[in-house]
Coordinates of N, CA, C and O in Angstrom, one line a residue:
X279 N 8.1 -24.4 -3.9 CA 8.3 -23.6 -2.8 C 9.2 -24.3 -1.8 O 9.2 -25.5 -1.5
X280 N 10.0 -23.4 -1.2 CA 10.8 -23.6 -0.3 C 11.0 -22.9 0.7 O 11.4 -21.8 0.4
X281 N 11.0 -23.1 2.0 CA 11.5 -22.3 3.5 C 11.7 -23.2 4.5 O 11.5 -24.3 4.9
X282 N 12.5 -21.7 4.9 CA 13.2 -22.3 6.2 C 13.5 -21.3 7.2 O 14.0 -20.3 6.7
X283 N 13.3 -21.2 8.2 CA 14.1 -20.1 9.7 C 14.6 -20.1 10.5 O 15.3 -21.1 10.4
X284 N 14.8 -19.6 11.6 CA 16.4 -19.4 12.2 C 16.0 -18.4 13.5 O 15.4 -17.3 13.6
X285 N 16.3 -19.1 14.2 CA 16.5 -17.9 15.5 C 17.6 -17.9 16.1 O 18.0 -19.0 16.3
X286 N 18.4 -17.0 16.7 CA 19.5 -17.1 17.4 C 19.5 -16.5 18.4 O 18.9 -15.3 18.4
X287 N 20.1 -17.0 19.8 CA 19.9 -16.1 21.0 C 21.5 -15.6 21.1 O 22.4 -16.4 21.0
X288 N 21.8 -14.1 21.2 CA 23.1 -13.6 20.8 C 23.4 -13.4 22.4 O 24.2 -14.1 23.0
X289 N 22.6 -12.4 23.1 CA 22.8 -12.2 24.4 C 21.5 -12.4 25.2 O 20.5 -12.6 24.5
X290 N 21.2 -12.2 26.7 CA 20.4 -12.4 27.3 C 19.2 -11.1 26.4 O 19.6 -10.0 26.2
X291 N 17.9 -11.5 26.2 CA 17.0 -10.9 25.6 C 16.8 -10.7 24.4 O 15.7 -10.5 23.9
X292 N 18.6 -10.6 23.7 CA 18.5 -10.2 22.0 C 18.3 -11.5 21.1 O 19.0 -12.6 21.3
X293 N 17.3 -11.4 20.1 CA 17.4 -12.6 19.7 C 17.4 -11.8 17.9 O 16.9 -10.7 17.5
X294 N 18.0 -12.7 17.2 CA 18.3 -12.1 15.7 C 17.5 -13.5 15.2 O 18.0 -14.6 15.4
X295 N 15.9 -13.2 14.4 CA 15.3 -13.7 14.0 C 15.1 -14.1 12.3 O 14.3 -13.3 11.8
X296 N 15.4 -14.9 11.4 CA 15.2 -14.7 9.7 C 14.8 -15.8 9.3 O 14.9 -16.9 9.8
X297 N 14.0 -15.2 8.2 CA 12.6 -16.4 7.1 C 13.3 -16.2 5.7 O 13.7 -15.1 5.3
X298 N 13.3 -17.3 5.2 CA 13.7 -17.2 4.1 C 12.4 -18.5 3.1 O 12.2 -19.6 3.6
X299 N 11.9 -18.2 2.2 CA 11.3 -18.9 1.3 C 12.2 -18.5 -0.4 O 13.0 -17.6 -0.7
X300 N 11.6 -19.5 -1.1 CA 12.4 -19.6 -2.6 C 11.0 -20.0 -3.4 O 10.6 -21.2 -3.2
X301 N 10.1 -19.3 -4.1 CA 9.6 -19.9 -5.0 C 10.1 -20.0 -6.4 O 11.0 -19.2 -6.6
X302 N 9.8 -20.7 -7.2 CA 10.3 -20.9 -8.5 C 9.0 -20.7 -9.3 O 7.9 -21.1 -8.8
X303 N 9.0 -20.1 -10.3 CA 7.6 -20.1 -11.3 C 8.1 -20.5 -12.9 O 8.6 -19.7 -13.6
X304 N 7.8 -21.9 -13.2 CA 8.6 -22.3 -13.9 C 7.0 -22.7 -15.3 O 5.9 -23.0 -14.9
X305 N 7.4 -22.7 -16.8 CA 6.3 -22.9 -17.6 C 5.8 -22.0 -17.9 O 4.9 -22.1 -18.7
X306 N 6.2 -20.7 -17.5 CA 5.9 -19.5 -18.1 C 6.0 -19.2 -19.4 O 5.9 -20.2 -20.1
X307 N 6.2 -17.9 -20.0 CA 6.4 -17.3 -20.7 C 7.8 -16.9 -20.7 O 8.5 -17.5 -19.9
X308 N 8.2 -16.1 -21.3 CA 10.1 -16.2 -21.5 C 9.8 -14.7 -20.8 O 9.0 -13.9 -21.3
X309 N 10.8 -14.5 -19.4 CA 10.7 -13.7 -18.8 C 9.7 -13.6 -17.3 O 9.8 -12.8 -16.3
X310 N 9.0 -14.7 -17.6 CA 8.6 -15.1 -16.7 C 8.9 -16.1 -15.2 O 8.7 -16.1 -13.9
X311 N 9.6 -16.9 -16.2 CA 10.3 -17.8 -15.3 C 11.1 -17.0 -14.5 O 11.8 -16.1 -14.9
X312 N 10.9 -17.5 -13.3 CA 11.9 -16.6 -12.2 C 12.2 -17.0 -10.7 O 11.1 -17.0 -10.3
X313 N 12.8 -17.4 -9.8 CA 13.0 -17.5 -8.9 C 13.3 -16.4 -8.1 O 14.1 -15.5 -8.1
X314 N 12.0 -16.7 -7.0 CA 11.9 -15.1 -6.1 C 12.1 -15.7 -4.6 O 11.5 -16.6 -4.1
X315 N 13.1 -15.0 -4.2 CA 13.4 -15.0 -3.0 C 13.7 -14.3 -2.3 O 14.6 -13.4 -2.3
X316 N 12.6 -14.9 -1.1 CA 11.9 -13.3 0.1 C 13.1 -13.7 1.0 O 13.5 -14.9 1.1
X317 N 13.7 -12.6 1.9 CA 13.8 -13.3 3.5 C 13.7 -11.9 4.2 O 13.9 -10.7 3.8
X318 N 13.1 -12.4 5.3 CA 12.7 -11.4 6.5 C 13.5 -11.7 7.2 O 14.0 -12.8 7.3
X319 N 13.8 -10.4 8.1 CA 15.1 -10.7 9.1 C 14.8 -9.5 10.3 O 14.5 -8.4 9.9
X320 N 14.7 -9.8 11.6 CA 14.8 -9.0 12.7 C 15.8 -9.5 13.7 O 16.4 -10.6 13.9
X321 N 15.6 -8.0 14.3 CA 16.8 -8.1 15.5 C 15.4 -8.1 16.8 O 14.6 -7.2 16.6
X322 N 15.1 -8.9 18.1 CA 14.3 -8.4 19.0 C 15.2 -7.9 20.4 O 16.3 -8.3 20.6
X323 N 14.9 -7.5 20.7 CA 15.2 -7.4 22.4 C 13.8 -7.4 23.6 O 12.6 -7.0 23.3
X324 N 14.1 -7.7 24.5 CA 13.1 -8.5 25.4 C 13.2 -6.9 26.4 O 14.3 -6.3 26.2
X325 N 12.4 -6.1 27.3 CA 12.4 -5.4 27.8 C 11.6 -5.3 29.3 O 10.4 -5.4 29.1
X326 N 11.9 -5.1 30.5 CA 10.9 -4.9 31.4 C 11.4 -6.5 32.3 O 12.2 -7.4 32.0
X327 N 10.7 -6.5 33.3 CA 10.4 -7.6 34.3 C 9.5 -8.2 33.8 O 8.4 -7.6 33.5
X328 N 9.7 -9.7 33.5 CA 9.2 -10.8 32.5 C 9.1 -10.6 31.7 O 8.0 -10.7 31.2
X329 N 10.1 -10.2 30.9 CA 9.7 -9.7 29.0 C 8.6 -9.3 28.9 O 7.9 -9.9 28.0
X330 N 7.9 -8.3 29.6 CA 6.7 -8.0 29.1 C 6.6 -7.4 28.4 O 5.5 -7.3 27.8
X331 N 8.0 -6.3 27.9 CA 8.0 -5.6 26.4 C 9.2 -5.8 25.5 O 10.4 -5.9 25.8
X332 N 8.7 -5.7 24.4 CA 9.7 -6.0 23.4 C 10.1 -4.7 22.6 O 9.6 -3.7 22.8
X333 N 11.0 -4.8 21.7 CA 11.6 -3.5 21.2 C 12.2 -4.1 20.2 O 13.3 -4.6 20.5
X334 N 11.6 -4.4 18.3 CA 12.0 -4.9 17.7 C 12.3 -4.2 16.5 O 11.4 -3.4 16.1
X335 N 13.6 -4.2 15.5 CA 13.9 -4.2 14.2 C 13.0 -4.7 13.2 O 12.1 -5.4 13.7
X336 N 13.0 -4.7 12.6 CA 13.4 -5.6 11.3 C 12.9 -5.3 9.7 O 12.4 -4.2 9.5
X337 N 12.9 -5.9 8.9 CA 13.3 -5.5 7.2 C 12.2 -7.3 6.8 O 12.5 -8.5 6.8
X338 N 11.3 -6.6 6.4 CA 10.8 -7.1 5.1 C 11.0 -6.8 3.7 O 11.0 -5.7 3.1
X339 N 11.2 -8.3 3.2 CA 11.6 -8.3 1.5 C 12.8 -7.4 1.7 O 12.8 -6.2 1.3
X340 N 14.1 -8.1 2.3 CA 15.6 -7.8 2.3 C 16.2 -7.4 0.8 O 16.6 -6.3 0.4
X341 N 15.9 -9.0 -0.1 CA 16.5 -8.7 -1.2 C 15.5 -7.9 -1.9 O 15.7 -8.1 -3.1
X342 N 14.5 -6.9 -1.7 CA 13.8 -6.3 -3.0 C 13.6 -7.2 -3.9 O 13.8 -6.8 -5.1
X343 N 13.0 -9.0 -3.9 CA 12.5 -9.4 -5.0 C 11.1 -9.8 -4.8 O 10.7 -10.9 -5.3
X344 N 10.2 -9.2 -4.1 CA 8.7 -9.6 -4.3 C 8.1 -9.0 -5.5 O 8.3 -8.0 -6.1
X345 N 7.2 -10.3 -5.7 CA 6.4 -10.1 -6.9 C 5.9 -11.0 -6.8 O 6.2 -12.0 -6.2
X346 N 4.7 -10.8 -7.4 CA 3.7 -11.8 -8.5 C 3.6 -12.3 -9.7 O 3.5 -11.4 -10.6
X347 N 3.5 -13.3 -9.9 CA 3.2 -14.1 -11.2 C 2.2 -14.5 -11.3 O 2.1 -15.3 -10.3
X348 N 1.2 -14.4 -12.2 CA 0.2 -15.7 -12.7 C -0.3 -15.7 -13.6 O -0.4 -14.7 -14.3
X349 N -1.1 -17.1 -13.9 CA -1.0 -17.3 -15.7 C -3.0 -17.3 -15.7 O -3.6 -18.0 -15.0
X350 N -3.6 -16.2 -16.8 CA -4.7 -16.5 -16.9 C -5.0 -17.4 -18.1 O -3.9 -17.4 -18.7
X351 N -6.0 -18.1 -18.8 CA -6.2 -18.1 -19.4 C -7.8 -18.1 -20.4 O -8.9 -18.4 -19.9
X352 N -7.6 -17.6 -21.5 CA -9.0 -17.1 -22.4 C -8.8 -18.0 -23.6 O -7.9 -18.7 -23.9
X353 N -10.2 -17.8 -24.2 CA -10.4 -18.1 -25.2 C -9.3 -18.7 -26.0 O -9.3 -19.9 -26.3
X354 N -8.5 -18.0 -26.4 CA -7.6 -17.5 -27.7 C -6.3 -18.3 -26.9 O -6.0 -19.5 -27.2
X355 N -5.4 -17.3 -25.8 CA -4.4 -17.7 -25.5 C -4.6 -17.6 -23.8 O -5.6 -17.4 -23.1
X356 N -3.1 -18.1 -23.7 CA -3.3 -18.0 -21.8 C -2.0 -16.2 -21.7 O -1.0 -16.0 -22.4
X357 N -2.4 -15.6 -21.0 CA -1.7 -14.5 -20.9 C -1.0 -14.5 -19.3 O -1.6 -15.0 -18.4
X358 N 0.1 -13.9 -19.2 CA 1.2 -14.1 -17.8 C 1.1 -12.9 -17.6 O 0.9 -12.1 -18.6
X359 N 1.2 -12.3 -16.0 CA 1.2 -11.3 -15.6 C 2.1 -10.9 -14.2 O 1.9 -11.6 -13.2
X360 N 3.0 -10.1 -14.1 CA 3.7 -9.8 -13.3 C 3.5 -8.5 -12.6 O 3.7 -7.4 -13.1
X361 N 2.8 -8.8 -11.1 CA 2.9 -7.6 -10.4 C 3.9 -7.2 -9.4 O 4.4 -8.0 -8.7
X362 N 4.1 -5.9 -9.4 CA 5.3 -5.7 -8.1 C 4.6 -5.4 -7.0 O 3.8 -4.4 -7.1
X363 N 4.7 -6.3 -5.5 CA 4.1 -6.0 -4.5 C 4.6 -5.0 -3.8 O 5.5 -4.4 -4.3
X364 N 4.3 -4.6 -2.6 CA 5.0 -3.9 -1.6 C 6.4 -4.4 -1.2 O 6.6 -5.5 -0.6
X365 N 7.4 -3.7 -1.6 CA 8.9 -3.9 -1.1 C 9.5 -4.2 0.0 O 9.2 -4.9 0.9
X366 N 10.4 -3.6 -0.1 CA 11.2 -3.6 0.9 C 10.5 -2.5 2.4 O 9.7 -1.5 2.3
X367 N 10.9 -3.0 3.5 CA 9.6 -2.5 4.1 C 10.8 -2.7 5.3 O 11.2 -3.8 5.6
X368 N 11.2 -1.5 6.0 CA 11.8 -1.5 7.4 C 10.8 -1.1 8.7 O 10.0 -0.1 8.5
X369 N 10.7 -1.7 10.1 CA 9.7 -1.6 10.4 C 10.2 -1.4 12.1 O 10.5 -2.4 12.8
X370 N 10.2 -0.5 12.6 CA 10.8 -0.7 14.4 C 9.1 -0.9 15.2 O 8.1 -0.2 15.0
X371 N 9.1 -1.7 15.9 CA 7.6 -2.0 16.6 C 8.4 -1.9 18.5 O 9.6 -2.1 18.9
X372 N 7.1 -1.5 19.2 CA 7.6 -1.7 20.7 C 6.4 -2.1 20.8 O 5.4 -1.4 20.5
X373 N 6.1 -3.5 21.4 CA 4.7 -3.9 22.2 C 4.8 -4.2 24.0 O 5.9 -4.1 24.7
X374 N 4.0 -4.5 24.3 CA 3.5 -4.2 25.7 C 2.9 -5.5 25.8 O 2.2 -5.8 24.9
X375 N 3.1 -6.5 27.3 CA 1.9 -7.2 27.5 C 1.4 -6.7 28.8 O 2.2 -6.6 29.7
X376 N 0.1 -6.5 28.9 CA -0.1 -6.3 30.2 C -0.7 -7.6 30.8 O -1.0 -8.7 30.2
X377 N -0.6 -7.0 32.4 CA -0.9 -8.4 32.7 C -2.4 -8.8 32.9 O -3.4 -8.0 32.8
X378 N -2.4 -10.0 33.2 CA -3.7 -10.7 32.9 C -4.5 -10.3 34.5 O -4.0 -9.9 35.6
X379 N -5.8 -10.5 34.0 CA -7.3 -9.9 35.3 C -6.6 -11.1 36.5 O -6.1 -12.2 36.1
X380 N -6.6 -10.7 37.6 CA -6.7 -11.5 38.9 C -5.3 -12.1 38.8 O -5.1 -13.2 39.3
X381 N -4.2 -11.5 38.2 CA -2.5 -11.7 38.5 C -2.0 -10.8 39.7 O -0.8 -10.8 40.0

């Protein structure tokens, strides 16, 4: 496994945020072997007097490569199994903080 992330401040408030991880699943079965690599990426913007709201983009599982691998094993033999997770996933969120009791 591998990751790494990134924030960048572009202008006052906007910030372009991305995750990238690399797993390798290596000793498999033929077809198994695979390297899967996720990266998440958003755009935020900061909104209100004290950023108390945000107004954010962003795209989970960019490249469409999530999945599962794993290896069970029985009696007899060990069997490999590949599931496809939830994909690609675009997401716009607005949150709010309110402010705290006796501010």
């Amino acid at each position: 496994n591998a990751s790494a992330n990134m924030t960048w401040t572009m202008w006052k408030g906007c910030r372009l945020t991305a995750d990238v991880s690399n797993r390798r699943n290596g000793g498999l079965t033929a077809g198994f072997n695979q390297n899967i690599t996720l990266l998440n990426v958003a755009l935020k913007q900061s909104l209100f007097d004290g950023d108390r709201g945000q107004l954010e983009l962003s795209v989970r599982d960019a490249l469409n490569q999530n999945n599962d691998v794993n290896r069970t094993f029985s009696n007899v033999f060990p069997e490999d199994r590949s599931t496809v997770l939830l994909r690609r996933v675009v997401l716009l969120t607005f949150s709010y903080r309110f402010r705290e009791v006796g501010e």
